[in-house]
Each structure stands twice: as C-alpha cells, then as structure tokens.
PDB file of C-alpha atoms in Angstrom:
ATOM      1  CA  MET A 133       2.299 -12.057 -22.081  1.00 67.00           C
ATOM      2  CA  MET A 134       3.092 -11.308 -18.401  1.00 76.00           C
ATOM      3  CA  LYS A 135       0.535  -9.355 -16.569  1.00 95.00           C
ATOM      4  CA  LYS A 136       1.842  -6.729 -14.060  1.00 97.00           C
ATOM      5  CA  CYS A 137      -0.136  -4.407 -11.814  1.00 98.00           C
ATOM      6  CA  VAL A 138       0.854  -1.402  -9.767  1.00 98.00           C
ATOM      7  CA  PHE A 139      -0.525  -1.110  -6.048  1.00 98.00           C
ATOM      8  CA  ALA A 140       0.515   2.331  -4.856  1.00 96.00           C
ATOM      9  CA  GLY A 141      -0.021   3.871  -1.456  1.00 95.00           C
ATOM     10  CA  THR A 142       1.875   5.547   1.468  1.00 95.00           C
ATOM     11  CA  PHE A 143       2.154   2.295   3.360  1.00 97.00           C
ATOM     12  CA  ASP A 144       2.689   4.375   6.660  1.00 97.00           C
ATOM     13  CA  PRO A 145       2.969   1.791   7.992  1.00 98.00           C
ATOM     14  CA  PRO A 146       2.063  -1.373   5.857  1.00 98.00           C
ATOM     15  CA  THR A 147      -0.853  -3.144   7.398  1.00 98.00           C
ATOM     16  CA  LEU A 148      -2.520  -6.575   7.425  1.00 98.00           C
ATOM     17  CA  GLY A 149      -5.066  -5.114   4.849  1.00 97.00           C
ATOM     18  CA  HIS A 150      -2.082  -4.116   2.492  1.00 98.00           C
ATOM     19  CA  LYS A 151      -0.581  -7.526   2.963  1.00 98.00           C
ATOM     20  CA  ALA A 152      -3.837  -9.142   2.105  1.00 98.00           C
ATOM     21  CA  LEU A 153      -4.335  -7.067  -0.849  1.00 98.00           C
ATOM     22  CA  ILE A 154      -0.831  -7.797  -2.232  1.00 98.00           C
ATOM     23  CA  GLU A 155      -1.422 -11.670  -1.554  1.00 98.00           C
ATOM     24  CA  GLU A 156      -4.830 -11.415  -3.544  1.00 97.00           C
ATOM     25  CA  CYS A 157      -2.745  -9.543  -6.485  1.00 97.00           C
ATOM     26  CA  LEU A 158      -0.290 -12.494  -6.484  1.00 97.00           C
ATOM     27  CA  THR A 159      -3.241 -14.673  -7.361  1.00 96.00           C
ATOM     28  CA  LEU A 160      -4.306 -12.570 -10.221  1.00 96.00           C
ATOM     29  CA  PHE A 161      -1.049 -11.148 -11.687  1.00 97.00           C
ATOM     30  CA  ASP A 162       2.592 -12.295 -12.572  1.00 97.00           C
ATOM     31  CA  GLU A 163       4.218  -9.316 -10.989  1.00 98.00           C
ATOM     32  CA  VAL A 164       3.107  -6.836  -8.294  1.00 98.00           C
ATOM     33  CA  VAL A 165       4.931  -3.508  -8.091  1.00 98.00           C
ATOM     34  CA  VAL A 166       4.216  -2.031  -4.653  1.00 98.00           C
ATOM     35  CA  ALA A 167       4.934   1.748  -4.987  1.00 98.00           C
ATOM     36  CA  ILE A 168       5.568   3.916  -1.829  1.00 98.00           C
ATOM     37  CA  MET A 169       4.122   7.259  -2.993  1.00 96.00           C
ATOM     38  CA  VAL A 170       6.204  10.211  -1.906  1.00 95.00           C
ATOM     39  CA  ASN A 171       4.297  13.433  -1.360  1.00 87.00           C
ATOM     40  CA  PRO A 172       6.833  16.272  -0.218  1.00 86.00           C
ATOM     41  CA  ALA A 173       3.868  18.093   1.332  1.00 86.00           C
ATOM     42  CA  LYS A 174       3.232  15.282   3.729  1.00 85.00           C
ATOM     43  CA  LYS A 175       5.295  14.370   6.697  1.00 92.00           C
ATOM     44  CA  PRO A 176       4.938  10.497   7.157  1.00 95.00           C
ATOM     45  CA  TYR A 177       5.565   8.796  10.481  1.00 96.00           C
ATOM     46  CA  PHE A 178       8.004   6.200   8.928  1.00 97.00           C
ATOM     47  CA  SER A 179      10.609   7.262   6.445  1.00 96.00           C
ATOM     48  CA  VAL A 180      10.599   5.764   2.838  1.00 97.00           C
ATOM     49  CA  GLU A 181      13.361   3.351   3.765  1.00 97.00           C
ATOM     50  CA  GLU A 182      11.637   2.104   6.905  1.00 97.00           C
ATOM     51  CA  ARG A 183       8.544   1.555   4.857  1.00 98.00           C
ATOM     52  CA  LYS A 184      10.476  -0.440   2.257  1.00 98.00           C
ATOM     53  CA  GLU A 185      12.110  -2.534   4.999  1.00 98.00           C
ATOM     54  CA  MET A 186       8.675  -3.328   6.606  1.00 98.00           C
ATOM     55  CA  LEU A 187       7.407  -4.391   3.100  1.00 98.00           C
ATOM     56  CA  ALA A 188      10.458  -6.489   2.593  1.00 98.00           C
ATOM     57  CA  LEU A 189       9.716  -8.357   5.878  1.00 98.00           C
ATOM     58  CA  ASP A 190       6.413  -9.720   4.403  1.00 97.00           C
ATOM     59  CA  PHE A 191       7.442  -9.931   0.846  1.00 97.00           C
ATOM     60  CA  GLY A 192      11.173  -9.920   0.583  1.00 93.00           C
ATOM     61  CA  ASN A 193      11.253 -13.678  -0.367  1.00 96.00           C
ATOM     62  CA  GLU A 194       8.569 -13.293  -2.972  1.00 98.00           C
ATOM     63  CA  PRO A 195      10.242 -12.542  -6.302  1.00 97.00           C
ATOM     64  CA  ARG A 196       6.953 -11.333  -7.965  1.00 98.00           C
ATOM     65  CA  VAL A 197       6.749  -8.408  -5.570  1.00 98.00           C
ATOM     66  CA  ARG A 198       8.837  -5.464  -6.256  1.00 98.00           C
ATOM     67  CA  VAL A 199       8.945  -2.557  -3.822  1.00 98.00           C
ATOM     68  CA  ILE A 200       9.819   0.848  -5.207  1.00 98.00           C
ATOM     69  CA  ASP A 201       9.303   4.570  -4.050  1.00 97.00           C
ATOM     70  CA  PHE A 202       7.922   7.071  -6.493  1.00 98.00           C
ATOM     71  CA  MET A 203       7.082  10.863  -6.556  1.00 96.00           C
ATOM     72  CA  GLY A 204       4.707  11.792  -9.266  1.00 94.00           C
ATOM     73  CA  THR A 205       1.140  11.044 -10.705  1.00 92.00           C
ATOM     74  CA  VAL A 206      -0.304   7.514 -11.033  1.00 92.00           C
ATOM     75  CA  ALA A 207      -0.381   7.994 -14.615  1.00 92.00           C
ATOM     76  CA  GLU A 208       3.390   8.674 -14.602  1.00 94.00           C
ATOM     77  CA  LEU A 209       3.958   5.674 -12.498  1.00 96.00           C
ATOM     78  CA  LEU A 210       2.031   3.311 -14.691  1.00 95.00           C
ATOM     79  CA  GLU A 211       4.010   4.510 -17.598  1.00 95.00           C
ATOM     80  CA  LYS A 212       7.246   3.968 -16.002  1.00 97.00           C
ATOM     81  CA  GLU A 213       6.330   0.562 -14.972  1.00 97.00           C
ATOM     82  CA  ASP A 214       4.978  -0.199 -18.470  1.00 95.00           C
ATOM     83  CA  THR A 215       1.489  -1.403 -17.255  1.00 96.00           C
ATOM     84  CA  LYS A 216      -2.059  -0.171 -17.384  1.00 94.00           C
ATOM     85  CA  ILE A 217      -3.398  -1.872 -14.342  1.00 96.00           C
ATOM     86  CA  TYR A 218      -3.764   0.060 -11.114  1.00 96.00           C
ATOM     87  CA  VAL A 219      -4.993  -1.957  -8.038  1.00 97.00           C
ATOM     88  CA  ARG A 220      -6.855  -0.246  -5.174  1.00 96.00           C
ATOM     89  CA  GLY A 221      -8.278  -1.817  -2.005  1.00 95.00           C
ATOM     90  CA  ILE A 222     -11.744  -0.926  -1.072  1.00 95.00           C
ATOM     91  CA  ARG A 223     -12.913  -1.149   2.596  1.00 93.00           C
ATOM     92  CA  ASN A 224     -16.221   0.813   2.377  1.00 92.00           C
ATOM     93  CA  GLY A 225     -18.204   3.306   0.451  1.00 93.00           C
ATOM     94  CA  VAL A 226     -16.018   6.128   1.488  1.00 92.00           C
ATOM     95  CA  ASP A 227     -13.062   4.414  -0.107  1.00 90.00           C
ATOM     96  CA  LEU A 228     -15.008   3.723  -3.150  1.00 92.00           C
ATOM     97  CA  ASP A 229     -15.975   7.358  -3.549  1.00 92.00           C
ATOM     98  CA  PHE A 230     -12.418   8.462  -2.948  1.00 89.00           C
ATOM     99  CA  GLU A 231     -10.872   6.022  -5.353  1.00 89.00           C
ATOM    100  CA  ASN A 232     -13.444   6.813  -8.033  1.00 90.00           C
ATOM    101  CA  ALA A 233     -12.625  10.671  -7.708  1.00 91.00           C
ATOM    102  CA  ASN A 234      -8.919   9.743  -8.164  1.00 87.00           C
ATOM    103  CA  PHE A 235      -9.584   7.446 -10.926  1.00 89.00           C
ATOM    104  CA  TYR A 236     -11.427  10.014 -12.951  1.00 89.00           C
ATOM    105  CA  ALA A 237      -8.725  12.700 -12.311  1.00 88.00           C
ATOM    106  CA  SER A 238      -5.966  10.237 -13.342  1.00 85.00           C
ATOM    107  CA  ARG A 239      -7.916   9.187 -16.340  1.00 86.00           C
ATOM    108  CA  LYS A 240      -7.745  12.690 -17.673  1.00 87.00           C
ATOM    109  CA  LEU A 241      -3.918  12.249 -17.741  1.00 84.00           C
ATOM    110  CA  ASP A 242      -3.943   8.748 -19.201  1.00 84.00           C
ATOM    111  CA  SER A 243      -7.135   7.482 -20.743  1.00 85.00           C
ATOM    112  CA  SER A 244      -5.966   3.927 -21.169  1.00 87.00           C
ATOM    113  CA  PHE A 245      -5.266   2.740 -17.617  1.00 87.00           C
ATOM    114  CA  THR A 246      -7.525   0.336 -15.822  1.00 92.00           C
ATOM    115  CA  ALA A 247      -8.400   0.593 -12.059  1.00 93.00           C
ATOM    116  CA  VAL A 248      -9.049  -2.793 -10.419  1.00 95.00           C
ATOM    117  CA  TYR A 249     -10.758  -2.430  -7.058  1.00 96.00           C
ATOM    118  CA  LEU A 250     -10.365  -5.388  -4.667  1.00 97.00           C
ATOM    119  CA  PRO A 251     -12.491  -5.609  -1.648  1.00 95.00           C
ATOM    120  CA  CYS A 252     -10.824  -6.001   1.803  1.00 95.00           C
ATOM    121  CA  PRO A 253     -11.145  -9.204   3.585  1.00 95.00           C
ATOM    122  CA  GLN A 254     -14.290  -8.765   5.969  1.00 95.00           C
ATOM    123  CA  GLU A 255     -12.251  -9.319   9.112  1.00 96.00           C
ATOM    124  CA  LEU A 256      -9.744  -6.492   8.350  1.00 95.00           C
ATOM    125  CA  LEU A 257     -12.313  -3.665   7.469  1.00 94.00           C
ATOM    126  CA  HIS A 258     -11.270  -1.831  10.675  1.00 94.00           C
ATOM    127  CA  VAL A 259      -7.502  -1.958   9.808  1.00 96.00           C
ATOM    128  CA  SER A 260      -5.738   1.244   8.520  1.00 95.00           C
ATOM    129  CA  SER A 261      -2.294   2.709   8.782  1.00 96.00           C
ATOM    130  CA  SER A 262      -3.796   5.721  10.665  1.00 95.00           C
ATOM    131  CA  MET A 263      -5.168   3.228  13.336  1.00 96.00           C
ATOM    132  CA  VAL A 264      -1.638   1.888  13.723  1.00 97.00           C
ATOM    133  CA  ARG A 265      -0.151   5.379  14.154  1.00 96.00           C
ATOM    134  CA  ASN A 266      -2.879   6.263  16.661  1.00 96.00           C
ATOM    135  CA  SER A 267      -2.139   3.150  18.606  1.00 96.00           C
ATOM    136  CA  LEU A 268       1.554   3.947  18.695  1.00 95.00           C
ATOM    137  CA  GLN A 269       0.713   7.530  19.857  1.00 94.00           C
ATOM    138  CA  PHE A 270      -1.278   6.106  22.779  1.00 95.00           C
ATOM    139  CA  GLN A 271       0.937   3.131  23.360  1.00 93.00           C
ATOM    140  CA  THR A 272      -1.892   0.620  22.780  1.00 96.00           C
ATOM    141  CA  PRO A 273      -1.462  -2.863  21.053  1.00 96.00           C
ATOM    142  CA  ILE A 274      -1.007  -2.925  17.235  1.00 97.00           C
ATOM    143  CA  ASP A 275      -1.241  -6.750  16.896  1.00 95.00           C
ATOM    144  CA  GLU A 276      -4.603  -6.756  15.075  1.00 96.00           C
ATOM    145  CA  TYR A 277      -3.240  -4.213  12.476  1.00 98.00           C
ATOM    146  CA  VAL A 278       0.110  -5.448  11.278  1.00 98.00           C
ATOM    147  CA  SER A 279       1.931  -8.592  10.733  1.00 98.00           C
ATOM    148  CA  GLU A 280       4.029 -10.075  13.437  1.00 97.00           C
ATOM    149  CA  LYS A 281       7.279  -9.277  11.613  1.00 97.00           C
ATOM    150  CA  VAL A 282       6.177  -5.641  11.126  1.00 98.00           C
ATOM    151  CA  LYS A 283       5.087  -5.471  14.684  1.00 97.00           C
ATOM    152  CA  VAL A 284       8.399  -6.372  16.012  1.00 97.00           C
ATOM    153  CA  TYR A 285      10.164  -3.991  13.587  1.00 97.00           C
ATOM    154  CA  ILE A 286       7.934  -1.037  14.780  1.00 97.00           C
ATOM    155  CA  LEU A 287       8.167  -1.791  18.478  1.00 95.00           C
ATOM    156  CA  GLU A 288      12.063  -1.943  18.115  1.00 94.00           C
ATOM    157  CA  LYS A 289      12.004   1.336  16.284  1.00 88.00           C
ATOM    158  CA  GLU A 290       9.624   2.915  18.764  1.00 85.00           C
ATOM    159  CA  GLY A 291      11.782   1.589  21.792  1.00 77.00           C
ATOM    160  CA  ALA A 292      15.009   3.240  20.145  1.00 61.00           C
ATOM    161  CA  LYS A 293      13.220   6.762  20.011  1.00 59.00           C
TER     162      LYS A 293
END
C-alpha cells in the first residue's frame, strides 16, 4: 500500500526549512502533498500562484511531490487527499506547543489522523518565511533562507515591483 502524507502551510515564501522537510518526507513516504493553505483573512506577501511556482522550482521534477492549494480545515484536506498522515516541522518548543494545540483542535474534527513531527535540521533553526519577508522589506540578503532558484525568482519579482 502506498504511503502518502500531507505537509501544509502558507509557504510565503517556501524556505530552505520547507525544502529540507519535504526532502525528509520523500525518504519516508511514497507521495508528499504540499498544500498551500489559503486563509481569506490573511494577506500573504506572495500570491498562491507565485508560491506554487517557487515550490515547483525546487520540486517540479520530483513526481512524488504534488503541490496544491486548499481552503478549509486540515481534517477536510486529509479526507480529500485520502490520507491520515499530517507532517509538521518543529524548530523549537514554541513550534511544538503551537502544533500540539492545532493537533488537538483538528483531532476533534477527525480522530483518526496522525501528526508526524519532524525536527528541523540544526543549521536551519533560524530560518522562517517571516525572516525572508523582513529581509525583503529591509533589502537585506535572503541567501541563507531560500534556495538559489527561489532567491532568483523572488529578486526578479521584487525588481519588477
């Protein structure tokens, strides 16, 4: 039986941490669904299409990675994708507390799903999408936060603004 997981987030933008987590998922699962979660109450820096394009730069040639966008609950997403495995990356205790709170809230909607917490590589503990956005705002380098392909994409987009 094929094992599939869902890794969901805003990916605004996708970072080296996200990339490392997806690569780790590929060692554990046959298919990784990367779901860009859409929250109409939030105004992301990059559009859904731009985030899909950036994820495709790193994983477009990997047939076991499928990038989608989704508006709804994690429980609905897992049901739609016909999997019970929800992967989350953990950098620190704050992330763990946040993910546990979300896990128990989602468990009330679907008691059968399993959360898999994967630790962030130590050298990427400081990486976050908000650090990239802050760097863009203050025009400081983003090299240590995103892949080279994503960096080029972002800088071209920023230059066009």
